[in-house]
Structures are given as structure tokens and as C-alpha cells.
Tab-separated table of C-alpha atoms in Angstrom:
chain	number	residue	atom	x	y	z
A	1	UNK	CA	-0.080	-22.777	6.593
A	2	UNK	CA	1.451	-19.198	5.638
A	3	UNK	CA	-1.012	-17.288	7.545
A	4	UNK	CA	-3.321	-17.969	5.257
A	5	UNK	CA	-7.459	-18.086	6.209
A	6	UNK	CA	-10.216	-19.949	4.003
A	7	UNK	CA	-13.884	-18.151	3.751
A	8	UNK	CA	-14.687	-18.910	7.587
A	9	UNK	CA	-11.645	-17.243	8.775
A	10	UNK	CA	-10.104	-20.493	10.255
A	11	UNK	CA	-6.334	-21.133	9.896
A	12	UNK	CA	-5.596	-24.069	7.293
A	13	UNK	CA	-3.701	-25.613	9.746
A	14	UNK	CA	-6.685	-25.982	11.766
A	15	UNK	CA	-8.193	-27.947	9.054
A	16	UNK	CA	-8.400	-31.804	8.272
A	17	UNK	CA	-8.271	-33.353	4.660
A	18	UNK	CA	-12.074	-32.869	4.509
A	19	UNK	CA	-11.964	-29.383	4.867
A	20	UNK	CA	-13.210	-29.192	8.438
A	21	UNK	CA	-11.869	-27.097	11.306
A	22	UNK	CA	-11.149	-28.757	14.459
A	23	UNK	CA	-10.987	-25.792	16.491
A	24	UNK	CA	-13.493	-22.826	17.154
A	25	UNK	CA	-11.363	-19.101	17.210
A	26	UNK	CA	-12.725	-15.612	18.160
A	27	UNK	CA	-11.618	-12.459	16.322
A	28	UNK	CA	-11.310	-9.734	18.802
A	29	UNK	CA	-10.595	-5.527	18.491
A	30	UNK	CA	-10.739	-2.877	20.905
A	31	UNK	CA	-11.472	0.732	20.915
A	32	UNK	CA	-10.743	3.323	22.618
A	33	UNK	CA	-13.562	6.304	22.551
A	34	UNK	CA	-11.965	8.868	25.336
A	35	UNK	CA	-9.274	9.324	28.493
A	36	UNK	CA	-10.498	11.873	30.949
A	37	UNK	CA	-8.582	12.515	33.558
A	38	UNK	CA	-10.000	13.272	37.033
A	39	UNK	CA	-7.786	16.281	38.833
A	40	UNK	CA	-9.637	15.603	42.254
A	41	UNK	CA	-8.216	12.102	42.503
A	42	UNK	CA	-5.631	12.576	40.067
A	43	UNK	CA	-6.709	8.974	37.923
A	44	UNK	CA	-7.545	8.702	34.549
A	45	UNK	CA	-10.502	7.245	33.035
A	46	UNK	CA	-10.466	5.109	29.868
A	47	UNK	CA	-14.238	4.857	28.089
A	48	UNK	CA	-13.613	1.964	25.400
A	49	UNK	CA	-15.561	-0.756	23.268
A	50	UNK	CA	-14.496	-4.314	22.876
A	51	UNK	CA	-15.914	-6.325	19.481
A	52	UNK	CA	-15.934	-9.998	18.031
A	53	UNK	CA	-15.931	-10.187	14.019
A	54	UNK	CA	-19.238	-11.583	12.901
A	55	UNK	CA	-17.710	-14.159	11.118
A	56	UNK	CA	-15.804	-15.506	14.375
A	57	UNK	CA	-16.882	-18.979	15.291
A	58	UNK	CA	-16.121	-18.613	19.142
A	59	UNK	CA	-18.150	-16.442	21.696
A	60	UNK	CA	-15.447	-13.782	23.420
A	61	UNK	CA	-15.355	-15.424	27.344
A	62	UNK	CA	-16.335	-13.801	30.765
A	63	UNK	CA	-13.287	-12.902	32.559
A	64	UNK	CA	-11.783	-11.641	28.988
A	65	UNK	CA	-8.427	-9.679	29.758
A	66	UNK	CA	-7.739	-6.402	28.242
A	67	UNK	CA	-4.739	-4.839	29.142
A	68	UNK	CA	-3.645	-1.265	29.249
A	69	UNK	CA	-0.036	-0.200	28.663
A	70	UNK	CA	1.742	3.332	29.121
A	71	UNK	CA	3.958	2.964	26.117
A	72	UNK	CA	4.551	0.461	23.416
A	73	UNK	CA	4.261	-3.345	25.280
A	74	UNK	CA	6.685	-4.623	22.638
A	75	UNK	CA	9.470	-2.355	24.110
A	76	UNK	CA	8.053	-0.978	27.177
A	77	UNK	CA	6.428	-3.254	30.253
A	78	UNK	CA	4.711	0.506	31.549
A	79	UNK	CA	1.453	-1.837	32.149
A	80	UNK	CA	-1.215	0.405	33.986
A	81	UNK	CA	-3.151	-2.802	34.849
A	82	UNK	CA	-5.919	-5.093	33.412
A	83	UNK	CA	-9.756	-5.004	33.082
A	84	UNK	CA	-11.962	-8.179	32.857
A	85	UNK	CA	-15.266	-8.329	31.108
A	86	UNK	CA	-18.406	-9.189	32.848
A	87	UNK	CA	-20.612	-10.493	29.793
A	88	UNK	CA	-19.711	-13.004	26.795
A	89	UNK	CA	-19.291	-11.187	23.331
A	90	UNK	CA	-20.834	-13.495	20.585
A	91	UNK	CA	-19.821	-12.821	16.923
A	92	UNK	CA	-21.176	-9.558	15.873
A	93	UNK	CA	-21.635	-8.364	18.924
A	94	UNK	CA	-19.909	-5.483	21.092
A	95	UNK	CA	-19.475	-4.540	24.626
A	96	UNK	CA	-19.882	-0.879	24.762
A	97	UNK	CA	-19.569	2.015	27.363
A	98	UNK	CA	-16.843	0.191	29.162
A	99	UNK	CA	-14.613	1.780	31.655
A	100	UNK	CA	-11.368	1.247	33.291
A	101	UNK	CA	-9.874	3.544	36.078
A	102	UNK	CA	-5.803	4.051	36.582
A	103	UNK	CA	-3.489	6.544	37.847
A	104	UNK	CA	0.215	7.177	36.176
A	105	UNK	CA	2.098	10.161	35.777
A	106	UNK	CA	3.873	11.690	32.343
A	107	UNK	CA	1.118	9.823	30.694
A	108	UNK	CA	1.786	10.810	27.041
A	109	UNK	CA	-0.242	7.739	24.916
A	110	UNK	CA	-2.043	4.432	25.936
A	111	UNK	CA	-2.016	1.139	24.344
A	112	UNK	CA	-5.049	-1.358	24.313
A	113	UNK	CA	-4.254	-5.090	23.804
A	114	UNK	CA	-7.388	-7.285	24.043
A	115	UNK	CA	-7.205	-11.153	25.149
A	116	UNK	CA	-3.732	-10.820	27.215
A	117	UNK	CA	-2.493	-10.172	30.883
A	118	UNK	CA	1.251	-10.343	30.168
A	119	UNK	CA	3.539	-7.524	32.251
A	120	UNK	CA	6.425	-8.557	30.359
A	121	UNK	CA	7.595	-6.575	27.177
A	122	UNK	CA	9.185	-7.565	23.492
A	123	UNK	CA	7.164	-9.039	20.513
A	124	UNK	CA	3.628	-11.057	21.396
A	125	UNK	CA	2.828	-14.759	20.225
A	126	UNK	CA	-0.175	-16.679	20.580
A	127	UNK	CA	1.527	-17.859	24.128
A	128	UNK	CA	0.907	-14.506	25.493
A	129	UNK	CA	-3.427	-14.586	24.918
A	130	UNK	CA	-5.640	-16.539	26.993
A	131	UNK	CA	-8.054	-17.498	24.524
A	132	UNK	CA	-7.764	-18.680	20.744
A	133	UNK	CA	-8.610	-16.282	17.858
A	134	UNK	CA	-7.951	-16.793	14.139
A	135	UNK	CA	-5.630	-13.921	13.810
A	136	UNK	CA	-4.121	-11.779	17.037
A	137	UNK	CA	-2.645	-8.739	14.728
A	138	UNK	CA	-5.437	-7.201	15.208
A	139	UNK	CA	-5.617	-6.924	19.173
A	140	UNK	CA	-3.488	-4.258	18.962
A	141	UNK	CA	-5.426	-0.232	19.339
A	142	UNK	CA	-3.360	2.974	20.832
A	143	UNK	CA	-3.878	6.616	20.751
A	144	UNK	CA	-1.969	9.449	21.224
A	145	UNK	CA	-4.739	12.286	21.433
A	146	UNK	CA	-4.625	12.265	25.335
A	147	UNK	CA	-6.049	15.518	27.330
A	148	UNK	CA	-2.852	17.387	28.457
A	149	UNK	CA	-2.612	18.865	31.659
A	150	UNK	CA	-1.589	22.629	31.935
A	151	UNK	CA	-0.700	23.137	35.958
A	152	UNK	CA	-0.179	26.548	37.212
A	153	UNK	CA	1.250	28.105	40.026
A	154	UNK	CA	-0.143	32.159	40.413
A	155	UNK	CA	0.692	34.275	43.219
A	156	UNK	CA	-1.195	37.014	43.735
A	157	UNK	CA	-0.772	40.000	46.473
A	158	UNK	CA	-3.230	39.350	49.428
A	159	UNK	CA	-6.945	41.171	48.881
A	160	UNK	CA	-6.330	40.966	45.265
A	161	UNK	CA	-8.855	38.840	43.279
A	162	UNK	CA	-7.545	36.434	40.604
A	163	UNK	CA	-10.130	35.328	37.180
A	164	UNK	CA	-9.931	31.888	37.053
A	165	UNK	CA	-12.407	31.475	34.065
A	166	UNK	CA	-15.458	32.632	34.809
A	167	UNK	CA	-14.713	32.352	38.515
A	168	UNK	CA	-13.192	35.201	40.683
A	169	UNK	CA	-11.129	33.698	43.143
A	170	UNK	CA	-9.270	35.383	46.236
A	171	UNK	CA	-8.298	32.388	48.517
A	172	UNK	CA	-5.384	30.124	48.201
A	173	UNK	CA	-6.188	26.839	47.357
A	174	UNK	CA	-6.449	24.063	44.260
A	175	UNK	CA	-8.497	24.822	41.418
A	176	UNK	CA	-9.265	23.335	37.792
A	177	UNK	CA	-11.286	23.697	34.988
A	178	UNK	CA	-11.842	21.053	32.149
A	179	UNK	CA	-12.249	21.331	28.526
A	180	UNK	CA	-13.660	18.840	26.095
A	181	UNK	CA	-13.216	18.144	22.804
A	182	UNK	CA	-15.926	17.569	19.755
A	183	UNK	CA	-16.676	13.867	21.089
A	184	UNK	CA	-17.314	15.099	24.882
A	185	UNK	CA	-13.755	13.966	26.038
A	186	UNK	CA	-11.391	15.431	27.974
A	187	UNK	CA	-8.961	17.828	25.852
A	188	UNK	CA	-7.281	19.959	28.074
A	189	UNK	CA	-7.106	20.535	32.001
A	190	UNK	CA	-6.468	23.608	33.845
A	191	UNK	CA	-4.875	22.701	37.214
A	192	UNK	CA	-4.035	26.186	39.231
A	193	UNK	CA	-2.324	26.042	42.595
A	194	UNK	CA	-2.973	29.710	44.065
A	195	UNK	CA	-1.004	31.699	46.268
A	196	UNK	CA	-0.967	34.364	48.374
A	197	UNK	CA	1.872	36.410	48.668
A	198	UNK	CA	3.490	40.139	48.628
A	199	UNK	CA	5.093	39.295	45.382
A	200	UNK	CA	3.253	37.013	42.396
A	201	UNK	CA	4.775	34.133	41.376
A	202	UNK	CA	3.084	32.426	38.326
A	203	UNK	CA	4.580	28.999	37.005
A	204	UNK	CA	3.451	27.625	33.579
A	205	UNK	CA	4.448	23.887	32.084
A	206	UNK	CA	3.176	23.779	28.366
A	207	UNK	CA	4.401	21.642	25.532
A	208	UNK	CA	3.042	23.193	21.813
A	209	UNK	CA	4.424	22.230	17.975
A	210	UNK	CA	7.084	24.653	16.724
A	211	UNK	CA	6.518	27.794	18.315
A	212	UNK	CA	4.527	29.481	21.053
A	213	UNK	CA	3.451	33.097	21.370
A	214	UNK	CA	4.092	34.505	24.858
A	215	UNK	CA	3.806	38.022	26.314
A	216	UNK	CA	4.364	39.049	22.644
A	217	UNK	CA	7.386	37.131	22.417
A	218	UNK	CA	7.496	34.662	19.521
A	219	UNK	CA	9.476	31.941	21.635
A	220	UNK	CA	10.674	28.919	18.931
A	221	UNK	CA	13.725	26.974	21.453
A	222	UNK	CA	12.703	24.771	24.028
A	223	UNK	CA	13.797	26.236	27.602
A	224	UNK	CA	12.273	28.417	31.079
A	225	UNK	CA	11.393	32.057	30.206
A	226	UNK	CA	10.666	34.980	32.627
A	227	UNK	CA	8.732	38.083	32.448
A	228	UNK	CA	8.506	40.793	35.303
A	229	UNK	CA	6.129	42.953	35.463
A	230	UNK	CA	3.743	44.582	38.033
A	231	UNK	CA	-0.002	44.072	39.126
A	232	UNK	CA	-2.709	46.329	39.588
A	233	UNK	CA	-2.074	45.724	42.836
A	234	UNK	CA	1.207	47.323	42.732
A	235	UNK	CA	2.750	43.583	43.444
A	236	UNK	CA	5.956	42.331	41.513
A	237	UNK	CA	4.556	40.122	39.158
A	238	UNK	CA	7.128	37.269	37.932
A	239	UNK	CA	5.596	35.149	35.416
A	240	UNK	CA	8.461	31.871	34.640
A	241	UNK	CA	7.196	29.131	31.375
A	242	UNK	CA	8.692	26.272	31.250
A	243	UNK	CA	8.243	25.866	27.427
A	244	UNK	CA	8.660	22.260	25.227
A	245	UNK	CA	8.840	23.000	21.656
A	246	UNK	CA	7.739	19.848	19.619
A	247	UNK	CA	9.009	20.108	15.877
A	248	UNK	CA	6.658	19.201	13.063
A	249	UNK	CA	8.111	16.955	10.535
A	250	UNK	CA	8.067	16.715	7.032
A	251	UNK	CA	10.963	14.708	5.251
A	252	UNK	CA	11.447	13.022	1.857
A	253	UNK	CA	12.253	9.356	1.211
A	254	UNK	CA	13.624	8.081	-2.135
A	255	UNK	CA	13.413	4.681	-2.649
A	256	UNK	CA	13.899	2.148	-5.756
A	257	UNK	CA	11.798	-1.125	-6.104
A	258	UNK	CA	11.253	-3.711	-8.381
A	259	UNK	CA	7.485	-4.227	-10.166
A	260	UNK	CA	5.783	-2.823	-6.549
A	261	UNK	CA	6.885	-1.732	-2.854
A	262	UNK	CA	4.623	-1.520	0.042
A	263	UNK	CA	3.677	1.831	1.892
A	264	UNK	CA	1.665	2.623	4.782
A	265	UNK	CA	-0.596	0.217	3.997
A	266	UNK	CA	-0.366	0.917	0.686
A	267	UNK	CA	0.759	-1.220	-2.320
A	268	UNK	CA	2.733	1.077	-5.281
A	269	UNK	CA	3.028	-0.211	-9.022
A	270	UNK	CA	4.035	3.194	-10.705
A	271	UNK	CA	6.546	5.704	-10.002
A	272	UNK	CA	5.984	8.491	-8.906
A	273	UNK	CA	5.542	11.124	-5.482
A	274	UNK	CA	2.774	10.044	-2.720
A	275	UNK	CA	2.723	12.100	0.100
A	276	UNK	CA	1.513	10.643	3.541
A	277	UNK	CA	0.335	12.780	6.527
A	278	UNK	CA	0.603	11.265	10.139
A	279	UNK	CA	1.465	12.455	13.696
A	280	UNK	CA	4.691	12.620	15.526
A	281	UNK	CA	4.957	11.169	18.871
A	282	UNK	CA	4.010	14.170	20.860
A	283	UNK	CA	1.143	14.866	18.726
A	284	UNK	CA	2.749	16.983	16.100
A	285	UNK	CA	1.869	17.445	12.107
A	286	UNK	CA	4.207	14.480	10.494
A	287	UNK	CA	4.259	15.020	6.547
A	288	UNK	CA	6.537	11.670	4.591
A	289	UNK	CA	6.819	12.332	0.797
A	290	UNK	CA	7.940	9.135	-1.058
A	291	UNK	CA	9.436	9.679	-4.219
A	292	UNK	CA	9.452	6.226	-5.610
A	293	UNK	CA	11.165	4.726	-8.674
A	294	UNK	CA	9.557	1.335	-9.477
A	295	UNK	CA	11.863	-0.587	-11.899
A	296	UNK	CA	10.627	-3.704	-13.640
A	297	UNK	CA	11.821	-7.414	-13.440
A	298	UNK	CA	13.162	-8.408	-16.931
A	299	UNK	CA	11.941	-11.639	-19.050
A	300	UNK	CA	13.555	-12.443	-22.369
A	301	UNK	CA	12.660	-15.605	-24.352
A	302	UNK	CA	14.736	-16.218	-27.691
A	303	UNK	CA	15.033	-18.830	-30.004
A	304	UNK	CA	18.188	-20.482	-31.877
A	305	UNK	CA	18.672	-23.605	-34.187
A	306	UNK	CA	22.492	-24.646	-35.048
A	307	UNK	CA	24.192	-28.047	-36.478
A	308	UNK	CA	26.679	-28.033	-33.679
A	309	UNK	CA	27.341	-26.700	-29.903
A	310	UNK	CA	26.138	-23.391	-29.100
A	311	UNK	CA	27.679	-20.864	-25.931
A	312	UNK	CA	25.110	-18.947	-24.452
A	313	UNK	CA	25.735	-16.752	-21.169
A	314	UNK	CA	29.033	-18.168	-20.389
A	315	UNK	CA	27.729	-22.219	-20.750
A	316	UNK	CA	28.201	-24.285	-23.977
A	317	UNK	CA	25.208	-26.515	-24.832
A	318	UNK	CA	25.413	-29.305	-27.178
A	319	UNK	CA	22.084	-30.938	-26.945
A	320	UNK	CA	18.670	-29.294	-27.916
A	321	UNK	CA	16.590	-28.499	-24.630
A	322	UNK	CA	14.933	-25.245	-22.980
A	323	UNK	CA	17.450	-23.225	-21.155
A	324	UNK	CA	17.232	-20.401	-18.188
A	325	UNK	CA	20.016	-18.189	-16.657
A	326	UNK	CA	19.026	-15.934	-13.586
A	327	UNK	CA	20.639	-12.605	-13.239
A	328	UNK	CA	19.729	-9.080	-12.467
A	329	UNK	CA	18.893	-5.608	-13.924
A	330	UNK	CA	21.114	-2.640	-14.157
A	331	UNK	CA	18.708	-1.503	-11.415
A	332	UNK	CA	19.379	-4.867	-9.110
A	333	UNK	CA	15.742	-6.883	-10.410
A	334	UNK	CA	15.346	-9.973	-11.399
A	335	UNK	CA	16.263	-10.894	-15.077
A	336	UNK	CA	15.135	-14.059	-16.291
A	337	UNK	CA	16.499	-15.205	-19.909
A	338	UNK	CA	15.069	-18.693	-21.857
A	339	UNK	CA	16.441	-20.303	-24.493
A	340	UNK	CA	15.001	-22.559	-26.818
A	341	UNK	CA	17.910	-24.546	-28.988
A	342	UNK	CA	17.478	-26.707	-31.257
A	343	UNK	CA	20.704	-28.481	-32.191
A	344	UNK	CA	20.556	-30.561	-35.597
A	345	UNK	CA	22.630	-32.062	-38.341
A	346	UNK	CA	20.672	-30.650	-40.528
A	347	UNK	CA	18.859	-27.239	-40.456
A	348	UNK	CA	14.829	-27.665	-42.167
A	349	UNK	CA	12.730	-24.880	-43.414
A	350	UNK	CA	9.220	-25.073	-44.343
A	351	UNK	CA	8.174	-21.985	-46.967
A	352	UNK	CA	4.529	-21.775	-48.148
A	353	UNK	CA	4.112	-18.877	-50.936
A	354	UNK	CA	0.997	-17.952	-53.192
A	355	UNK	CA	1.406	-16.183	-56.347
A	356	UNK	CA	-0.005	-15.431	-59.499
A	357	UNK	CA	1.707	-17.179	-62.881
A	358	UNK	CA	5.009	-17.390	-62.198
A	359	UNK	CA	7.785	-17.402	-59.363
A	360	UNK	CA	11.407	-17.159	-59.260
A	361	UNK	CA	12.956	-19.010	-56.481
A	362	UNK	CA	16.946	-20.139	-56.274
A	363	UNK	CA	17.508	-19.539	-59.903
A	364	UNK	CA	14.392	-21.374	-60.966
A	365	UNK	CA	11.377	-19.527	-62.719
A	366	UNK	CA	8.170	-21.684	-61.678
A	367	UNK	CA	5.335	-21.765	-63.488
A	368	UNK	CA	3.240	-24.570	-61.716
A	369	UNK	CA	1.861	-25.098	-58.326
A	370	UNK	CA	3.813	-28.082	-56.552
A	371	UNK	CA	6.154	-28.570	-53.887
A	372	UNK	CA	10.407	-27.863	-54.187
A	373	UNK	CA	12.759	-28.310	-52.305
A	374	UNK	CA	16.661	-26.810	-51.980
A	375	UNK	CA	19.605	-27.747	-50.726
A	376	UNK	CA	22.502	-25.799	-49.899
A	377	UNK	CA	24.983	-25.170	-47.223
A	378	UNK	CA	23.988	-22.489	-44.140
A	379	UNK	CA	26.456	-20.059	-42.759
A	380	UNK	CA	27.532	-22.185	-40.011
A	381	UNK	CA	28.140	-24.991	-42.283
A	382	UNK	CA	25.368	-27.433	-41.700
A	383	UNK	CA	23.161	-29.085	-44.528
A	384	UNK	CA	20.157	-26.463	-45.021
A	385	UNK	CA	16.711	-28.059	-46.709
A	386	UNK	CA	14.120	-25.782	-47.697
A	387	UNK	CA	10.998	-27.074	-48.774
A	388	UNK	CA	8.184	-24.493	-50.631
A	389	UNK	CA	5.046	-24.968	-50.719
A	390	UNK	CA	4.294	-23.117	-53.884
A	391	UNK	CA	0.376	-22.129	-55.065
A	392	UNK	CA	0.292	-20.082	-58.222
A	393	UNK	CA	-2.941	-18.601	-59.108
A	394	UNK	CA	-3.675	-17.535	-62.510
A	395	UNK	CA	-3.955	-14.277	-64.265
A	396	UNK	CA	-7.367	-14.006	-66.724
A	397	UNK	CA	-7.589	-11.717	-70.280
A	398	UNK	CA	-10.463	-11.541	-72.681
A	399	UNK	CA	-10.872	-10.747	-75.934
A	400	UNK	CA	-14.458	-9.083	-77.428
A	401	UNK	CA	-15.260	-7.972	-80.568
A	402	UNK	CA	-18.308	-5.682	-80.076
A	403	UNK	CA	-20.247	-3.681	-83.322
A	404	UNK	CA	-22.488	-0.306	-82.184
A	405	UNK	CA	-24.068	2.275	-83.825
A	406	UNK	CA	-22.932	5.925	-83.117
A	407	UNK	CA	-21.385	5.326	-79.457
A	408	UNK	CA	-20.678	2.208	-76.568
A	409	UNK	CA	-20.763	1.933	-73.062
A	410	UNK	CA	-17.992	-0.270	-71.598
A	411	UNK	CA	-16.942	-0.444	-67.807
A	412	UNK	CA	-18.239	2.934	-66.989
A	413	UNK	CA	-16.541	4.778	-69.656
A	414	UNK	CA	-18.407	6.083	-73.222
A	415	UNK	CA	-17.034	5.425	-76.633
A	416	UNK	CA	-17.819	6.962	-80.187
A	417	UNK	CA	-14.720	6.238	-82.094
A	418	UNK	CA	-14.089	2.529	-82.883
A	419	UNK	CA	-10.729	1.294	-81.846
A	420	UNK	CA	-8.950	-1.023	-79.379
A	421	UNK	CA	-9.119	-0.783	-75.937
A	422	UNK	CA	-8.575	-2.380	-72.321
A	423	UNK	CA	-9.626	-2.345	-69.035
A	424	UNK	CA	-7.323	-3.885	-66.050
A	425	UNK	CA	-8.890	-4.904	-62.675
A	426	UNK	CA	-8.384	-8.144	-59.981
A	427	UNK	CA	-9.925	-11.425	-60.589
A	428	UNK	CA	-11.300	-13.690	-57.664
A	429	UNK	CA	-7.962	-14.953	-57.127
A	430	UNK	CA	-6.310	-11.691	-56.445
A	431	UNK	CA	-4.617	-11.674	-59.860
A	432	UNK	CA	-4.741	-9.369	-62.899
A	433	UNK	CA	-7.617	-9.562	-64.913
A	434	UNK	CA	-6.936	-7.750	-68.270
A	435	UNK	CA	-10.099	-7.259	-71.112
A	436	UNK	CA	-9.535	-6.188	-74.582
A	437	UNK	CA	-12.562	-4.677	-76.786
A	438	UNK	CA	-12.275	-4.326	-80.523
């Protein structure tokens, strides 16, 4: 039910009314660790892992298909053929140091897809994997970082010596050297096909990113090159590349998106520039800036009372109720407006003041606490009753009368002349409090 899993990674669909599954899934992923490449037999070598999630409730079978594509199986069917496992794989566990042997030519990236044997290209569904697991997105594992092959063709004039590495060679024949890269995988193979002849013929294949640096030539266009020179020898030596440039990539994207947009695997709630740095197809640098303007869905509640209909977004309403009208931003997002009406004969309002002594309300100057009311006509012509809620509080003075010899303290201030005098402060209700001394 929406592709949604509960806590033990079963499909609610799968479940009953109580809660429990009816059918056991695995959760299986593939890696792949290396692809040597074997010049002698001219095969390549895949070394890769297979795993089921610990929380899987289903042991990974014997016979378990895992199937190797050439390209992309969803557009491609370039299958280069299918490996079975020996052993189960219960959940947690992994079947490591695996191999599987193939040969193919212009191999430029392979694609791992664990629990199918299908040949046949365009999207996968469940149809397409032999055995049940709770979610088959994950199958999926390719890489790109293949070794490359450099071939070579070198001519060189007969009794001259050729250094082939570290080896001297002066026979015609195949050679090759391998390199390998930081995780003991093949990275790049040497394949030299040497010659013997009056005149030296050398023939180089290489595909680089953006530019390549040749006899002192800074070559940037893909095409065949030529140098002549001669050998020590005294042979013609005629070097010809058959050069690939690759460009790297870096491009800008601007997009707008309402309250969040998805990235890359990345979810965006702010504006702003996020950069992401990938690989192109043939293994170049791939830089994506996003410059991303996030623009927020609207919601606007108001509140209206009238005595008669009222016309609101193009609709006239003539009963009280709670009202919505859909629409859209200036910047195409979704504007939601609510209206609450209340329609009425007679328009109330309820006023509660507090005071102190008096109040002047509609004319009226009142001196007690109580409740009023008023009557009157509102602008849109309906009966208007307002009802207050009046408190008054009251305002305190005293009076004292006070005889001293020579001087008197009163309130924080020293006297030594008789007279009249007051001091003004709040009383407990908030009102003025006014004392007199004589």
C-alpha cells in the first residue's frame, strides 16, 4: 500500500488485519570490488560481494541469479551472462570473494542486478526476479571505473632493442604490462604488438578528459595525429595517435519550487546555490550547480460578520459557514484562502473594560460598575448591539493632620516648615492614590 514498509520491512500489503505478514521477503545488494581484465585470454574478471539486509526475513537461495550487463539493462539488453551462487545468504550475512569470468569488447561500464536472469531490456518489475524481496530498487549496482586498455603497435628497425618497461625487448611478438590501482585492481593495461621493420611504425588508441600532451603538442580536438621523426637507429620513425578527447562538464541549472524540491538524493527547503560533483559517462569530472529559488505555498484565513449576502472571490454567500477557494501564487504554488462568515440580522459585540472612577462611553459618563448596552445602526445597515461589561475601580485620598517639633519625615522626603503637602502614588487597584499632610 504506497510502497510503504512497517518496522520488519514487510510490504503492508503483505499484511492481514492482525498485523501479520503472510509472506517471508529477502533484501538483496551487490557489489562490485574490481574488473581485471586478462590480455592472455582477452576476458575480464569481475571480483564482487552479494549481501542480505539483517532485517530480511528470507534466507537468499542456492542457485541465486546475478546478472551482468554491458550497458544500462533498462535501455540496453548488452547482457554478458549470469552467475549462480553456490551457498544460501541468511540475513546479515554476505557472500564474499566471488568471481565471474566474461569476454566483450568496447567494454566501457558494467551493471550488476542481483535476483534476475532476464536478457530483455526496458524498466524491471517484480516479474523479472526469481525470488521475493521487500523492495527490488535496491538490486541495482554499476561502475564506471573500468581498467582501460592502451594497445600499441611499435615498429622498430631490425637489431634495434625496444624498453618495454623494465623489459628490453628485440623480437616481434605480443607483450603487456598491468597496472593496479590503490585497491589491487586492474587500472590500466599496456597491450604492445611489436614489429620489425626498416621503417617504425608506432600506433597509439588513448581516450583522456579535455586535453592530452603529446610530443610537446598540447592536442585539445578529438582526431589521428602524426609525428615523424628518426631513431637511433637511423630508421624513419612514424608515430600516428588516435586521440578521444572527453570534455569535463560543469553547467548551471535554475530551477523554481514550491516549499522543497528534491536533488540528488537530496531534499532542499531554502534557496540558495548547491553544487554537486559527479562523473560523466566516460569517466570525466561532472560539476551541476543548482541555483534554486524555493517559493512558499500561501494560507490566508480571515474572518467577516454581515446582516446580509456577502461576495467573496467571485461567489456570493448568503448563509454563515467556513469557506475555501484554491488558487495559486504569482510564482505558480498553491494558495489556499478560508473564510469564516457569519451572516446575521443583527451584528453583537461583547466589550469588557476596567477603569478607575469614571467612564465615558456613547455620550454617557459612568460612574458605577454594571453592565450597558447600545444600540445603533452599523455601516452596512444592520441592527448593531454592544454590550460592556464595565468594572470601575476606585481612586483613594487621605487626609492627616500631623504636629512635630523642629522637622518631619514623610514618604522619604524631610520637612521643617509647616504647610500643606501631597504625595501621589498607585493603590492596589491600579488607581491613583493621593495623601494630603497638614
Amino acid at each position: 500500500m504506497n510502497g510503504k514498509y512497517n518496522n520488519f520491512m514487510q510490504q503492508e500489503s503483505l499484511l492481514d488485519e492482525n498485523g501479520y505478514y503472510k509472506k517471508p521477503a529477502a533484501s538483496l545488494t551487490g557489489l562490485i570490488h574490481c574488473v581485471d581484465y586478462d590480455p592472455m585470454t582477452d576476458s575480464f574478471t569481475v571480483r564482487f560481494e552479494l549481501h542480505n539486509r539483517e532485517d530480511a526475513s528470507r534466507i537468499g537461495d542456492v542457485d541465486l541469479p546475478v546478472s551482468f550487463y554491458g550497458a544500462n539493462p533498462e535501455v540496453d539488453t548488452a547482457l554478458l551472462g549470469v552467475y549462480l551462487t553456490k551457498e544460501i545468504i541468511k540475513p546479515g550475512d554476505s557472500l564474499r570473494d566471488l568471481s565471474f569470468r566474461f569476454s566483450a569488447s568496447d567494454l566501457t561500464r558494467i551493471y550488476l542486478v542481483v535476483n534476475t536472469r532476464r536478457n530483455t531490456t526496458g524498466p524491471f518489475d517484480s516479474t523479472h526476479f526469481d525470488q521475493v524481496e521487500c523492495d527490488y530498487t535496491d538490486n541495482f549496482y554499476y561502475l564506471i571505473d573500468l581498467p582501460k586498455i592502451q594497445r600499441d603497435t611499435v615498429s622498430i628497425c631490425e637489431g634495434s632493442t625496444y624498453m618495454f618497461y623494465d623489459t628490453v625487448l628485440n623480437e616481434a611478438g605480443k607483450y603487456h604490462r598491468s597496472m593496479k590501482n590503490q585497491k589491487g585492481c586492474d587500472s590500466l593495461i599496456f597491450l604492445l604488438d611489436l614489429e620489425l621493420s626498416n621503417t617504425v611504425h608506432t600506433n597509439t588508441s588513448l581516450s583522456t578528459c579535455d586535453l592530452y600532451d603529446w610530443n610537446g603538442q598540447i592536442l585539445t580536438q578529438t582526431g589521428i595525429y602524426s609525428d615523424t621523426s628518426l631513431t637511433i637507429g637511423g630508421c624513419d620513425s612514424i608515430a600516428t595517435l588516435d586521440l578521444q578527447i572527453h570534455p569535463s562538464v560543469s553547467q548551471t541549472q535554475t530551477i523554481s519550487a514550491c516549499d522543497r524540491f528534491d536533488w540528488n538524493g537530496q531534499t532542499y527547503k531554502q534557496s540558495g546555490q548547491y553544487v554537486f560533483n559527479g562523473q560523466t559517462e566516460n569517466g570525466c569530472d561532472s560539476t551541476v550547480t543548482l541555483d534554486l529559488n524555493i517559493h512558499p505555498s500561501a494560507l490566508i484565513e480571515q474572518t467577516h460578520a454581515t446582516c446580509d449576502s456577502y461576495l467573496w472571490n467571485g461567489q456570493t454567500y448568503s448563509t454563515s459557514g467556513r469557506y475555501t477557494f484554491q488558487s495559486q501564487t504569482q510564482n505558480g504554488c498553491d494558495s489556499m484562502a478560508i473564510l469564516n462568515l457569519t451572516i446575521d440580522s443583527v451584528i453583537r459585540q461583547q466589550i469588557t473594560h476596567t477603569t478607575c472612577d469614571r467612564y465615558d462611553w456613547n455620550g454617557q459618563t459612568l460612574t458605577q460598575s454594571g453592565t450597558y448596552t447600545h444600540k445603533d445602526i452599523s455601516q452596512a445597515g444592520c441592527d448593531s448591539i454592544v454590550t460592556l461589561d464595565l468594572q470601575l475601580l476606585q481612586s483613594t485620598n487621605s487626609n492627616s493632620k500631623i504636629n512635630a517639633c523642629d522637622q518631619y519625615t514623610w514618604n522619604g522626603n524631610n520637612y521643617t516648615e509647616s504647610g500643606k503637602y501631597q504625595f501621589s502614588t498607585i493603590n492596589a487597584n491600579g488607581c491613583d492614590s493621593i495623601a494630603t499632610l497638614n
